[in-house]
PDB file of C-alpha atoms in Angstrom:
ATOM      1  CA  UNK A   1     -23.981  23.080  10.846  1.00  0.00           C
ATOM      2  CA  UNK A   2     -20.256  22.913  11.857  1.00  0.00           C
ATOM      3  CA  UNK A   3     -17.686  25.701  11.258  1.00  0.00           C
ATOM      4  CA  UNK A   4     -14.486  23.772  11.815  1.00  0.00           C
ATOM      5  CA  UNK A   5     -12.967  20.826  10.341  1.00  0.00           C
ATOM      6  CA  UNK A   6     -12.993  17.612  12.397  1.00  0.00           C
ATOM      7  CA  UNK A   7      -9.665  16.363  10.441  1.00  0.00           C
ATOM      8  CA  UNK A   8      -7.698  17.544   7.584  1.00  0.00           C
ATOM      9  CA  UNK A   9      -7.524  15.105   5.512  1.00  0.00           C
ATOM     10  CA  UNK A  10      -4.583  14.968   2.143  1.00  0.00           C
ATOM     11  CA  UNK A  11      -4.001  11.352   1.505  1.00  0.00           C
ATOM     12  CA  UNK A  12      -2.816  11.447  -2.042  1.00  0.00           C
ATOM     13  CA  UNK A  13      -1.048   8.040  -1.669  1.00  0.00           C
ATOM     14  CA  UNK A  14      -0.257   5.908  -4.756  1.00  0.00           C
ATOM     15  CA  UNK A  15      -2.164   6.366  -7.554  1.00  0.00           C
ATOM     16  CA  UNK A  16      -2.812   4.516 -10.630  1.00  0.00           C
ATOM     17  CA  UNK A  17      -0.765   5.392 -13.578  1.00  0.00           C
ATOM     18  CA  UNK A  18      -3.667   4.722 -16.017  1.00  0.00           C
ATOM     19  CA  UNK A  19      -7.338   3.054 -15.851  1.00  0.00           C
ATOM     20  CA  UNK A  20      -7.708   4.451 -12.356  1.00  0.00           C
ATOM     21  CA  UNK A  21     -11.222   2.580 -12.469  1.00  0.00           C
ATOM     22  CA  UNK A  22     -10.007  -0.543 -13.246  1.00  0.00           C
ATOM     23  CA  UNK A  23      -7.278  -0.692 -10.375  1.00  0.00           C
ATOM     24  CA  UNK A  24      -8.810  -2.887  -7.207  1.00  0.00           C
ATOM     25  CA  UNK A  25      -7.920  -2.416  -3.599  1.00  0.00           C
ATOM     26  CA  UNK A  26      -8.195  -4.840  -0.407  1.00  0.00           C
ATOM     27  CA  UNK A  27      -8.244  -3.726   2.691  1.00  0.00           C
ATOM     28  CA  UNK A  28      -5.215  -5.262   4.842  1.00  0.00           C
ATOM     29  CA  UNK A  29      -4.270  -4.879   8.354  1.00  0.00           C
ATOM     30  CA  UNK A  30      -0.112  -4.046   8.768  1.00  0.00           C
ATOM     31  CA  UNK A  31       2.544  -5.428  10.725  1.00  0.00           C
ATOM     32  CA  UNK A  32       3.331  -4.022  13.912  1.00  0.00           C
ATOM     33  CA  UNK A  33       5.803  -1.124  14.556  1.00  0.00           C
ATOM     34  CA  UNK A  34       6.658  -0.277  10.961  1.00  0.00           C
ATOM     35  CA  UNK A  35       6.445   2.927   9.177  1.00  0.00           C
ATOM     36  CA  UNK A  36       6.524   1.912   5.096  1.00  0.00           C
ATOM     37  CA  UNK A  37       5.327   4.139   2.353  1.00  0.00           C
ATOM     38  CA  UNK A  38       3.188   4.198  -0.007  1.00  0.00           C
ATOM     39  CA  UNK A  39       3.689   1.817  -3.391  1.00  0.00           C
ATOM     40  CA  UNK A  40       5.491  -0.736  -1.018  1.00  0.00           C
ATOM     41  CA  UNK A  41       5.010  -4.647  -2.157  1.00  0.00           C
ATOM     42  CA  UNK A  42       3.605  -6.413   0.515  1.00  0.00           C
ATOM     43  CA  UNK A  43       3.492 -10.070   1.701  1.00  0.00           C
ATOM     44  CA  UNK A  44       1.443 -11.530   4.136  1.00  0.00           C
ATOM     45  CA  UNK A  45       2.399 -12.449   7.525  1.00  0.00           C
ATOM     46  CA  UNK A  46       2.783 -16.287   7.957  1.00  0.00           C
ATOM     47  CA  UNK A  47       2.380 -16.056  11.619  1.00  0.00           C
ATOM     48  CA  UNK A  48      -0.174 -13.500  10.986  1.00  0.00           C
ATOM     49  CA  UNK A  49      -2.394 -14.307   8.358  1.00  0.00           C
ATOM     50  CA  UNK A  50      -4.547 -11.469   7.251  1.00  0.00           C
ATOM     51  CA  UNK A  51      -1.832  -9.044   8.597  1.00  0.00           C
ATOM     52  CA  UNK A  52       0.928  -8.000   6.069  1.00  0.00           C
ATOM     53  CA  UNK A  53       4.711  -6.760   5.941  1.00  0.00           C
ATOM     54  CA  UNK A  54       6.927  -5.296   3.616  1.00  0.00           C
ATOM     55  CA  UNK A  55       7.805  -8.166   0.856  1.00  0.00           C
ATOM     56  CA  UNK A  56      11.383  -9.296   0.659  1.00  0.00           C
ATOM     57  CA  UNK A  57      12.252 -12.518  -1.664  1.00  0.00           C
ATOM     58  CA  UNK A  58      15.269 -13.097   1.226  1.00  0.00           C
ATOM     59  CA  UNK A  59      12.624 -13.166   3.994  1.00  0.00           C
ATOM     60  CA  UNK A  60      11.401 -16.318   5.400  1.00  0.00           C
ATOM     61  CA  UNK A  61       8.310 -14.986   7.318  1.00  0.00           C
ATOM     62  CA  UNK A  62       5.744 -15.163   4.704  1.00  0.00           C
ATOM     63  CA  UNK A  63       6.404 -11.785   3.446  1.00  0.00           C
ATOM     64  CA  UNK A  64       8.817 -13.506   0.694  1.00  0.00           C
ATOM     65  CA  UNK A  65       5.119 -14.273  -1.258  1.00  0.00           C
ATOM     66  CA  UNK A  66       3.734 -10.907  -2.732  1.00  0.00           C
ATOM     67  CA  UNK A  67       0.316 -10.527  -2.472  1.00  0.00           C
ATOM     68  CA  UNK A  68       0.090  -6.431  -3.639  1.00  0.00           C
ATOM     69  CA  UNK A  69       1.373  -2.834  -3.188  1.00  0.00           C
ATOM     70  CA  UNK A  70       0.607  -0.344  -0.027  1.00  0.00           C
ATOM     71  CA  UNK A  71      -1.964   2.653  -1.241  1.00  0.00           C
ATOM     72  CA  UNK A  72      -0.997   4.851   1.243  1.00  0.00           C
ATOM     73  CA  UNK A  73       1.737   5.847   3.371  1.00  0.00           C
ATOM     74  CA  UNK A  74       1.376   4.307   7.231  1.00  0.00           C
ATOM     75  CA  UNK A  75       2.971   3.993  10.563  1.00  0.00           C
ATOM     76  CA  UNK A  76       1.715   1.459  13.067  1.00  0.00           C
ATOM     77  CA  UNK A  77       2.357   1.217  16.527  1.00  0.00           C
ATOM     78  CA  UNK A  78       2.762  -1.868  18.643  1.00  0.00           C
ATOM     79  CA  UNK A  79      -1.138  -3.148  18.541  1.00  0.00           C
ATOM     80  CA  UNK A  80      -1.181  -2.549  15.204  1.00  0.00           C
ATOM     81  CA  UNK A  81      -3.534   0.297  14.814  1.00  0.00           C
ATOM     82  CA  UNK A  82      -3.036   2.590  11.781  1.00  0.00           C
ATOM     83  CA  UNK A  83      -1.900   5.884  11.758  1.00  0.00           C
ATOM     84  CA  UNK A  84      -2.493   7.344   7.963  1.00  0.00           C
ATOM     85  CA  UNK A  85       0.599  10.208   7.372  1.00  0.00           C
ATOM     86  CA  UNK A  86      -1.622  12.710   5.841  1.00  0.00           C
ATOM     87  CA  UNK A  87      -4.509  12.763   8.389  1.00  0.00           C
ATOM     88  CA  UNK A  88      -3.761  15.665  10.378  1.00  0.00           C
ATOM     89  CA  UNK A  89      -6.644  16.496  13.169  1.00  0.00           C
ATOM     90  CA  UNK A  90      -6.816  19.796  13.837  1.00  0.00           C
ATOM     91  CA  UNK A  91      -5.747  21.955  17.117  1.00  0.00           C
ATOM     92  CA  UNK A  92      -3.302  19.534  18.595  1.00  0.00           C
ATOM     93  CA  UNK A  93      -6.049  16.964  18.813  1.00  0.00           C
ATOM     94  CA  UNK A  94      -4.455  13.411  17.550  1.00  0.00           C
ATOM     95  CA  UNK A  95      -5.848  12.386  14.242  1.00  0.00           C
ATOM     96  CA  UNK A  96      -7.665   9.206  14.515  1.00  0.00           C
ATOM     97  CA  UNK A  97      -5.813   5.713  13.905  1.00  0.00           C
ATOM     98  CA  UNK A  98      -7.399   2.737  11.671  1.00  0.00           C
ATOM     99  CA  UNK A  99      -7.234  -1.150  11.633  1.00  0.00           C
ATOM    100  CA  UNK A 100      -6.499  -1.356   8.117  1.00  0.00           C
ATOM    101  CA  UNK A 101      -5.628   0.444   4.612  1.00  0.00           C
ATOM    102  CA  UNK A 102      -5.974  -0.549   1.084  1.00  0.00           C
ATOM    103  CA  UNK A 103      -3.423  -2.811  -0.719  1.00  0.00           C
ATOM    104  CA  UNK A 104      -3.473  -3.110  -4.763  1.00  0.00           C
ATOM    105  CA  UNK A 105      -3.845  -6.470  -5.898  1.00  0.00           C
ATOM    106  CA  UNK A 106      -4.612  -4.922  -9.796  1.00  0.00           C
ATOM    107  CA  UNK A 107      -4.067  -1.902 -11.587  1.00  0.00           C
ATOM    108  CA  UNK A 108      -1.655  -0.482 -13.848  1.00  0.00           C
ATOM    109  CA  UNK A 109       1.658   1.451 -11.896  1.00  0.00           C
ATOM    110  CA  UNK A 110       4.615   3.778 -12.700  1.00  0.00           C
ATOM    111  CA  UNK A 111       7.673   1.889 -11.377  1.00  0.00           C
ATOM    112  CA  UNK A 112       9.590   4.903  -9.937  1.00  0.00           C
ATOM    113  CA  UNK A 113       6.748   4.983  -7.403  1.00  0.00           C
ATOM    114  CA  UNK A 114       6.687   1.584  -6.291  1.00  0.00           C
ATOM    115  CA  UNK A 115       8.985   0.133  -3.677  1.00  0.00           C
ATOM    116  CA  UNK A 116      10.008  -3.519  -3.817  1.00  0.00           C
ATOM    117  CA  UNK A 117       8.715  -4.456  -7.463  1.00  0.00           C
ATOM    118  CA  UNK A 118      11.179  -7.167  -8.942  1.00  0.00           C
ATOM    119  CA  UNK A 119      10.794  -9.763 -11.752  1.00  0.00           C
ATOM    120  CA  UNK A 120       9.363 -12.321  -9.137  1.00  0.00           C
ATOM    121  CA  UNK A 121       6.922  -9.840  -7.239  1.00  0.00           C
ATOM    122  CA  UNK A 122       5.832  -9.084 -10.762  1.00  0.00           C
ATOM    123  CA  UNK A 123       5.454 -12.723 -12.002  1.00  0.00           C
ATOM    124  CA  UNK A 124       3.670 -13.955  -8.658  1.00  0.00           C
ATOM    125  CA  UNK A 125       1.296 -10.921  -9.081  1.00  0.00           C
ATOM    126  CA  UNK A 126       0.460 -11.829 -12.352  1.00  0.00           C
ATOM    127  CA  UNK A 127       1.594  -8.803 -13.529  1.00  0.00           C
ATOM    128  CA  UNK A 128       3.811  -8.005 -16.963  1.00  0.00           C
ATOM    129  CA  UNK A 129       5.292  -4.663 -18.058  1.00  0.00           C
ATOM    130  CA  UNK A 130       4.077  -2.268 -20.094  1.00  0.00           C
ATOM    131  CA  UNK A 131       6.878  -0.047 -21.218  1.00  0.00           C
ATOM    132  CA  UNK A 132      10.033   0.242 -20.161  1.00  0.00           C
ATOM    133  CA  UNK A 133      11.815  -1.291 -17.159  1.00  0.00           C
ATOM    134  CA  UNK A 134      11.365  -2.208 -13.531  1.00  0.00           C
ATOM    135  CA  UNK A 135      13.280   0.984 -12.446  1.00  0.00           C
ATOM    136  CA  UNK A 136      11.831   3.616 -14.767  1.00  0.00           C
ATOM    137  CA  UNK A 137       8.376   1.772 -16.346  1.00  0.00           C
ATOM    138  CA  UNK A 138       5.025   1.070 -16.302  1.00  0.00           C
ATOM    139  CA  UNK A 139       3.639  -2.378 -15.101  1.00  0.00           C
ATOM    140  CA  UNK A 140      -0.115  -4.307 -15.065  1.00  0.00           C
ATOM    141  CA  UNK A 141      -0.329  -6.423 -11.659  1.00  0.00           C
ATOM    142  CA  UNK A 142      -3.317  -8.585 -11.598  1.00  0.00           C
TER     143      UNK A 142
END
């Protein structure tokens, strides 16, 4: 049996603010060359369907559509491969990189942890609020 840890791994990421059982995740592939954070809206990538950026209503690249909010907090480099901040491989080896992460598209989230979240990401995710505001309350996507 092993004595050392092949990875360290703390990835608290976003987590539901109630019914964590009833919150659904997809995994999604990310843009290229972006570091974004966890409880980030994201659209999908026109030019790259299955592939998704950080939503914007200004933008005009198919991230302007949300489709549902970042679980964990990622960097990317220019292929695309995933690194996860919080995987940390021990003795200087590099921790490993993935091709994809898990994106929200239900659950119920405190809105001082989520990035993005404005009356149209919450109407197109067929979300509605729970308490509060979009700043400081709780919301239902999905």
């Amino acid at each position: 049996m092993p004595t050392t840890a092949a990875a360290i791994l703390d990835l608290r990421g976003l987590q539901p603010w109630s019914d964590p059982f009833l919150a659904r995740l997809a995994d999604v592939k990310i843009a290229p060359s972006v570091i974004l954070a966890s409880g980030v809206v994201l659209g999908e990538l026109t030019a790259q369907p299955g592939t998704y950026g950080a939503y914007g209503a200004q933008h005009i690249d198919g991230t302007q559509i949300p489709k549902g909010i970042l679980a964990y907090d990622v960097q990317t480099d220019a292929g695309g491969s995933i690194s996860l901040t919080g995987l940390v491989a021990p003795f200087g080896v590099p921790a490993p990189t993935v091709q994809s992460v898990g994106m929200y598209y239900t659950g119920v989230f405190a809105c001082s942890e989520l990035t993005g979240m404005d009356a149209n990401a919450l109407a197109v995710l067929g979300g509605h609020l729970i308490s509060g505001d979009l700043t400081s309350g709780v919301v239902c996507i999905g």
